[in-house]
Amino acid sequence: MAVSRTAMAMPLLFTLLISLTMAESKFDDVIQPSWANDHVIYDGDLLMLKLDNSSGSGFASKSKYLYGKASAEIKLVPGDSAGTVTAFYMSSEGDNHNEFDFEFLGNRTGEPYLVQTNLYINGVGNREQRMDLWFDPTTDFHSYSVLWNPQQVVFLVDDTPIRVYSNQESTKGIPFPRDRPMAVYSSIWNADDWATEGGRVKTDWSHAPFVSTYRDVKIDGCEWVDGVDWDSEVKRCSESQWGKEGRYWWKEKEMMMLNVHQSHQLLWARSKHMIYDYCNDPARFPVQPAECAH
């Protein structure tokens, strides 16, 4: 019986996809698939998260951290990515969780990506800000980072700060995330009910699969130890300058606030690229949120 070349190639293709999915990689010491494992693809030194009409996918760090810096080098979904969201974020557990979000909102071909940042503190979010980017995030890898220490949370794009949430707890009584360890996550999913033009533009599944590609995921932080006294772990990560991870550089004096150059970068990014700021939305917040007042 004659067998077509296509039929002969199918088992090889299937084996290749399985091997790419299951292969060990440089990422294995830091992260692991968290859902839809068959949509988390390892390809040499790259990791890919895939979205199709059956599922999205995601990964999570193997450890939790109290303070530090989490970074990912990502190349976002190219072409028509409308309706899709790729997220990179840190989050604690429980109803009153803390969370720091990057959400990359897909768009129609030729239209710019928007990056939405948000913070949840003690379970309360609604702190959205949206910006466009000063480059095309689909043609090359760019670094997206969150720096978290006892004085500030800083969102950075290619080491340019685009948002700062400062600790004003002792001076103004404004809550600050400081005592719950966080894991690091990334995911891709369909959000066409809101992601692109408020949900007016839907996901075109003829362009699937949608793939975001990662070149590196790096976490420097105080690694939380489960099963020991909670207060002692908070104290260790909050007050120590050294640990088993080495020097806690993210807590040194120069990291507790932006320097002059970084302050200028922040002002430039926000003046040139800010699209939306919850602090300036009286329809949602007739009384401006306390952390917005300067």
CSV table of C-alpha atoms in Angstrom, one decimal:
chain,number,residue,atom,x,y,z
A,1,MET,CA,0.0,0.0,0.0
A,2,ALA,CA,1.4,3.4,-1.0
A,3,VAL,CA,1.8,5.9,1.9
A,4,SER,CA,2.0,9.6,1.1
A,5,ARG,CA,4.9,11.7,2.2
A,6,THR,CA,2.5,13.8,4.2
A,7,ALA,CA,1.3,10.8,6.1
A,8,MET,CA,4.9,9.7,6.7
A,9,ALA,CA,5.8,13.2,8.0
A,10,MET,CA,2.9,13.4,10.5
A,11,PRO,CA,4.5,11.1,13.2
A,12,LEU,CA,7.8,13.0,12.9
A,13,LEU,CA,6.0,16.4,13.3
A,14,PHE,CA,4.1,15.2,16.3
A,15,THR,CA,7.3,13.9,17.9
A,16,LEU,CA,9.0,17.2,17.2
A,17,LEU,CA,6.3,19.2,18.8
A,18,ILE,CA,6.3,16.9,21.9
A,19,SER,CA,10.0,17.2,22.2
A,20,LEU,CA,9.9,21.0,22.0
A,21,THR,CA,7.2,21.1,24.6
A,22,MET,CA,8.9,18.8,27.1
A,23,ALA,CA,12.6,19.6,26.5
A,24,GLU,CA,14.6,20.8,29.4
A,25,SER,CA,15.8,24.4,29.0
A,26,LYS,CA,17.5,27.3,30.7
A,27,PHE,CA,14.2,28.4,32.1
A,28,ASP,CA,13.7,25.3,34.2
A,29,ASP,CA,15.5,26.6,37.3
A,30,VAL,CA,13.2,29.6,37.5
A,31,ILE,CA,9.8,28.9,36.0
A,32,GLN,CA,7.4,26.0,35.1
A,33,PRO,CA,4.2,25.8,33.0
A,34,SER,CA,1.2,26.7,35.1
A,35,TRP,CA,-1.6,25.8,32.7
A,36,ALA,CA,-2.1,24.3,29.2
A,37,ASN,CA,1.3,22.7,29.3
A,38,ASP,CA,0.9,21.6,25.7
A,39,HIS,CA,0.8,25.3,24.7
A,40,VAL,CA,4.1,26.1,26.5
A,41,ILE,CA,6.8,25.4,23.9
A,42,TYR,CA,10.5,25.3,24.4
A,43,ASP,CA,12.6,25.9,21.3
A,44,GLY,CA,16.3,26.0,22.1
A,45,ASP,CA,17.0,29.1,24.2
A,46,LEU,CA,13.5,30.4,23.6
A,47,LEU,CA,10.2,29.8,25.3
A,48,MET,CA,6.8,30.4,23.6
A,49,LEU,CA,3.3,30.8,25.0
A,50,LYS,CA,0.6,29.9,22.5
A,51,LEU,CA,-3.0,30.9,22.2
A,52,ASP,CA,-5.5,29.2,19.9
A,53,ASN,CA,-9.2,28.7,19.9
A,54,SER,CA,-8.9,25.8,22.4
A,55,SER,CA,-6.7,27.5,25.1
A,56,GLY,CA,-4.3,30.1,26.2
A,57,SER,CA,-1.2,29.2,28.3
A,58,GLY,CA,1.0,30.4,31.1
A,59,PHE,CA,4.0,29.9,33.3
A,60,ALA,CA,4.8,30.6,37.0
A,61,SER,CA,8.0,30.9,39.0
A,62,LYS,CA,9.0,28.0,41.1
A,63,SER,CA,9.5,30.2,44.1
A,64,LYS,CA,7.9,33.2,45.8
A,65,TYR,CA,9.7,36.4,46.7
A,66,LEU,CA,9.4,39.3,49.1
A,67,TYR,CA,11.0,42.2,47.4
A,68,GLY,CA,13.3,42.1,44.4
A,69,LYS,CA,13.3,42.6,40.6
A,70,ALA,CA,11.5,40.4,38.1
A,71,SER,CA,12.3,40.8,34.4
A,72,ALA,CA,11.3,39.1,31.1
A,73,GLU,CA,12.6,39.7,27.6
A,74,ILE,CA,9.6,39.3,25.4
A,75,LYS,CA,8.8,39.5,21.7
A,76,LEU,CA,5.0,40.0,21.5
A,77,VAL,CA,2.5,38.5,19.1
A,78,PRO,CA,3.1,39.9,15.6
A,79,GLY,CA,0.5,40.9,13.0
A,80,ASP,CA,-3.1,41.0,13.8
A,81,SER,CA,-3.1,40.4,17.6
A,82,ALA,CA,-6.5,42.1,18.3
A,83,GLY,CA,-8.3,40.6,21.2
A,84,THR,CA,-5.3,39.0,22.7
A,85,VAL,CA,-3.5,39.9,26.0
A,86,THR,CA,0.0,38.8,27.0
A,87,ALA,CA,0.6,39.5,30.7
A,88,PHE,CA,3.7,39.5,32.8
A,89,TYR,CA,3.1,40.1,36.5
A,90,MET,CA,3.8,39.4,40.2
A,91,SER,CA,1.1,38.3,42.5
A,92,SER,CA,0.6,37.0,46.1
A,93,GLU,CA,-2.2,34.6,47.0
A,94,GLY,CA,-5.6,35.0,48.7
A,95,ASP,CA,-8.5,37.4,48.4
A,96,ASN,CA,-6.6,40.3,49.8
A,97,HIS,CA,-3.7,39.7,47.4
A,98,ASN,CA,-1.1,42.2,46.1
A,99,GLU,CA,-0.4,42.2,42.4
A,100,PHE,CA,1.8,44.2,39.9
A,101,ASP,CA,0.7,43.8,36.3
A,102,PHE,CA,2.0,44.4,32.8
A,103,GLU,CA,-0.7,43.6,30.3
A,104,PHE,CA,0.1,44.0,26.6
A,105,LEU,CA,-3.1,44.6,24.6
A,106,GLY,CA,-3.1,43.3,21.1
A,107,ASN,CA,-4.3,45.3,18.2
A,108,ARG,CA,-5.1,45.2,14.5
A,109,THR,CA,-2.2,44.9,12.0
A,110,GLY,CA,-0.5,48.3,11.8
A,111,GLU,CA,-2.0,49.7,15.0
A,112,PRO,CA,0.2,50.1,18.0
A,113,TYR,CA,0.3,47.8,21.0
A,114,LEU,CA,-0.8,49.4,24.3
A,115,VAL,CA,0.7,48.4,27.6
A,116,GLN,CA,-1.5,48.5,30.6
A,117,THR,CA,-0.1,48.5,34.1
A,118,ASN,CA,-2.1,48.0,37.3
A,119,LEU,CA,-1.6,47.4,41.0
A,120,TYR,CA,-3.7,45.4,43.4
A,121,ILE,CA,-3.1,46.2,47.0
A,122,ASN,CA,-4.9,44.3,49.7
A,123,GLY,CA,-7.2,42.9,47.0
A,124,VAL,CA,-8.1,46.3,45.6
A,125,GLY,CA,-7.1,47.2,42.0
A,126,ASN,CA,-8.6,49.8,39.6
A,127,ARG,CA,-5.3,51.5,39.3
A,128,GLU,CA,-5.0,51.2,35.5
A,129,GLN,CA,-2.6,53.2,33.4
A,130,ARG,CA,-2.1,52.7,29.6
A,131,MET,CA,0.7,53.8,27.4
A,132,ASP,CA,1.9,53.2,23.9
A,133,LEU,CA,5.5,52.2,23.3
A,134,TRP,CA,8.3,54.0,21.5
A,135,PHE,CA,9.1,50.9,19.4
A,136,ASP,CA,7.5,48.0,17.8
A,137,PRO,CA,7.4,45.2,20.4
A,138,THR,CA,6.7,42.5,17.9
A,139,THR,CA,10.0,42.7,15.8
A,140,ASP,CA,12.6,42.2,18.6
A,141,PHE,CA,12.9,41.3,22.2
A,142,HIS,CA,12.5,44.0,24.8
A,143,SER,CA,12.9,43.9,28.6
A,144,TYR,CA,9.9,44.4,30.9
A,145,SER,CA,10.6,44.6,34.7
A,146,VAL,CA,9.1,45.2,38.0
A,147,LEU,CA,11.3,46.5,40.9
A,148,TRP,CA,9.8,46.1,44.3
A,149,ASN,CA,11.4,47.2,47.6
A,150,PRO,CA,10.2,48.7,50.9
A,151,GLN,CA,10.0,52.2,49.4
A,152,GLN,CA,8.6,51.8,45.9
A,153,VAL,CA,7.2,49.7,43.1
A,154,VAL,CA,8.7,50.6,39.7
A,155,PHE,CA,7.6,49.4,36.3
A,156,LEU,CA,10.4,49.6,33.7
A,157,VAL,CA,10.6,49.1,29.9
A,158,ASP,CA,14.1,48.5,28.7
A,159,ASP,CA,15.2,49.9,32.1
A,160,THR,CA,13.3,53.1,31.4
A,161,PRO,CA,10.8,53.7,34.3
A,162,ILE,CA,7.3,54.2,33.1
A,163,ARG,CA,5.5,54.1,36.5
A,164,VAL,CA,6.3,54.5,40.2
A,165,TYR,CA,4.1,53.7,43.1
A,166,SER,CA,5.8,55.1,46.2
A,167,ASN,CA,5.4,54.0,49.8
A,168,GLN,CA,3.3,56.7,51.5
A,169,GLU,CA,1.9,54.4,54.3
A,170,SER,CA,3.6,56.1,57.2
A,171,THR,CA,3.0,59.7,56.0
A,172,LYS,CA,-0.5,59.5,54.5
A,173,GLY,CA,-1.8,56.1,55.5
A,174,ILE,CA,-2.0,54.9,51.9
A,175,PRO,CA,-1.6,51.1,51.8
A,176,PHE,CA,1.7,49.7,50.4
A,177,PRO,CA,2.4,46.1,49.5
A,178,ARG,CA,5.0,45.0,52.0
A,179,ASP,CA,4.2,41.7,53.8
A,180,ARG,CA,3.0,39.1,51.3
A,181,PRO,CA,5.4,37.1,49.1
A,182,MET,CA,4.7,37.0,45.4
A,183,ALA,CA,5.3,34.6,42.6
A,184,VAL,CA,6.1,35.7,39.1
A,185,TYR,CA,3.7,34.8,36.2
A,186,SER,CA,3.2,35.2,32.5
A,187,SER,CA,0.3,34.2,30.3
A,188,ILE,CA,-1.5,34.7,27.0
A,189,TRP,CA,-5.3,34.6,26.7
A,190,ASN,CA,-8.3,35.8,24.7
A,191,ALA,CA,-9.8,39.0,26.1
A,192,ASP,CA,-11.7,40.3,23.1
A,193,ASP,CA,-14.5,41.4,25.3
A,194,TRP,CA,-12.4,44.4,26.4
A,195,ALA,CA,-8.7,44.3,25.2
A,196,THR,CA,-8.9,46.1,21.8
A,197,GLU,CA,-10.9,49.3,21.4
A,198,GLY,CA,-13.0,48.4,24.5
A,199,GLY,CA,-14.1,45.1,23.0
A,200,ARG,CA,-15.3,46.4,19.6
A,201,VAL,CA,-12.5,44.5,17.8
A,202,LYS,CA,-12.7,40.8,18.2
A,203,THR,CA,-10.1,38.1,17.9
A,204,ASP,CA,-9.7,36.8,14.3
A,205,TRP,CA,-9.0,33.1,14.9
A,206,SER,CA,-7.9,32.7,11.3
A,207,HIS,CA,-4.6,34.2,12.4
A,208,ALA,CA,-4.1,31.7,15.2
A,209,PRO,CA,-2.0,30.4,16.8
A,210,PHE,CA,-0.9,33.7,18.5
A,211,VAL,CA,2.5,33.3,20.0
A,212,SER,CA,4.5,35.5,22.5
A,213,THR,CA,8.2,34.5,22.7
A,214,TYR,CA,10.5,34.8,25.6
A,215,ARG,CA,14.3,35.0,25.5
A,216,ASP,CA,14.9,35.3,29.2
A,217,VAL,CA,13.1,35.4,32.5
A,218,LYS,CA,15.2,36.6,35.5
A,219,ILE,CA,14.3,37.0,39.1
A,220,ASP,CA,16.5,38.6,41.7
A,221,GLY,CA,14.8,38.6,45.1
A,222,CYS,CA,14.5,37.5,48.6
A,223,GLU,CA,13.3,33.9,48.1
A,224,TRP,CA,10.5,33.1,50.6
A,225,VAL,CA,10.9,29.9,52.6
A,226,ASP,CA,7.6,28.2,53.2
A,227,GLY,CA,6.9,26.3,56.5
A,228,VAL,CA,8.8,28.7,58.8
A,229,ASP,CA,7.5,31.5,61.0
A,230,TRP,CA,5.8,34.1,58.8
A,231,ASP,CA,6.9,37.2,60.8
A,232,SER,CA,10.5,36.0,60.8
A,233,GLU,CA,10.5,35.7,57.0
A,234,VAL,CA,9.0,39.1,56.6
A,235,LYS,CA,11.7,40.5,58.9
A,236,ARG,CA,14.5,38.6,57.1
A,237,CYS,CA,13.4,39.9,53.7
A,238,SER,CA,12.6,43.4,54.9
A,239,GLU,CA,15.6,44.1,57.1
A,240,SER,CA,18.5,42.0,55.9
A,241,GLN,CA,21.0,43.3,53.4
A,242,TRP,CA,22.4,39.8,52.5
A,243,GLY,CA,21.0,36.3,52.2
A,244,LYS,CA,21.6,33.0,50.6
A,245,GLU,CA,20.8,34.7,47.3
A,246,GLY,CA,23.7,37.1,47.8
A,247,ARG,CA,23.6,40.9,48.3
A,248,TYR,CA,20.0,42.3,48.4
A,249,TRP,CA,21.0,45.1,45.9
A,250,TRP,CA,17.3,46.0,45.3
A,251,LYS,CA,17.1,47.4,48.8
A,252,GLU,CA,20.2,49.5,48.8
A,253,LYS,CA,19.8,53.3,49.3
A,254,GLU,CA,20.2,54.2,45.6
A,255,MET,CA,17.3,51.8,44.7
A,256,MET,CA,14.8,53.4,47.2
A,257,MET,CA,14.0,56.2,44.8
A,258,LEU,CA,14.7,57.2,41.2
A,259,ASN,CA,17.9,59.1,40.5
A,260,VAL,CA,17.8,62.4,38.5
A,261,HIS,CA,18.3,60.6,35.1
A,262,GLN,CA,15.5,58.1,35.9
A,263,SER,CA,13.2,60.9,37.0
A,264,HIS,CA,13.7,62.6,33.6
A,265,GLN,CA,13.1,59.3,31.8
A,266,LEU,CA,9.9,58.8,33.7
A,267,LEU,CA,8.6,62.3,32.9
A,268,TRP,CA,9.5,61.8,29.2
A,269,ALA,CA,7.8,58.4,29.0
A,270,ARG,CA,4.6,59.7,30.6
A,271,SER,CA,4.4,63.0,28.8
A,272,LYS,CA,5.0,61.4,25.3
A,273,HIS,CA,3.3,58.0,25.6
A,274,MET,CA,0.6,58.1,28.3
A,275,ILE,CA,-2.9,57.2,26.9
A,276,TYR,CA,-4.9,56.8,30.1
A,277,ASP,CA,-4.4,57.4,33.8
A,278,TYR,CA,-6.9,56.4,36.4
A,279,CYS,CA,-5.7,59.4,38.5
A,280,ASN,CA,-7.3,61.7,35.9
A,281,ASP,CA,-10.6,60.0,35.3
A,282,PRO,CA,-13.3,61.9,37.3
A,283,ALA,CA,-16.0,59.8,35.7
A,284,ARG,CA,-14.7,56.7,37.5
A,285,PHE,CA,-13.2,58.6,40.5
A,286,PRO,CA,-15.1,61.8,41.4
A,287,VAL,CA,-12.7,62.1,44.3
A,288,GLN,CA,-9.2,61.5,43.2
A,289,PRO,CA,-7.6,58.4,44.8
A,290,ALA,CA,-5.3,59.4,47.7
A,291,GLU,CA,-2.1,58.0,46.1
A,292,CYS,CA,-2.6,60.3,43.1
A,293,ALA,CA,-2.2,63.5,45.1
A,294,HIS,CA,1.2,65.1,45.1
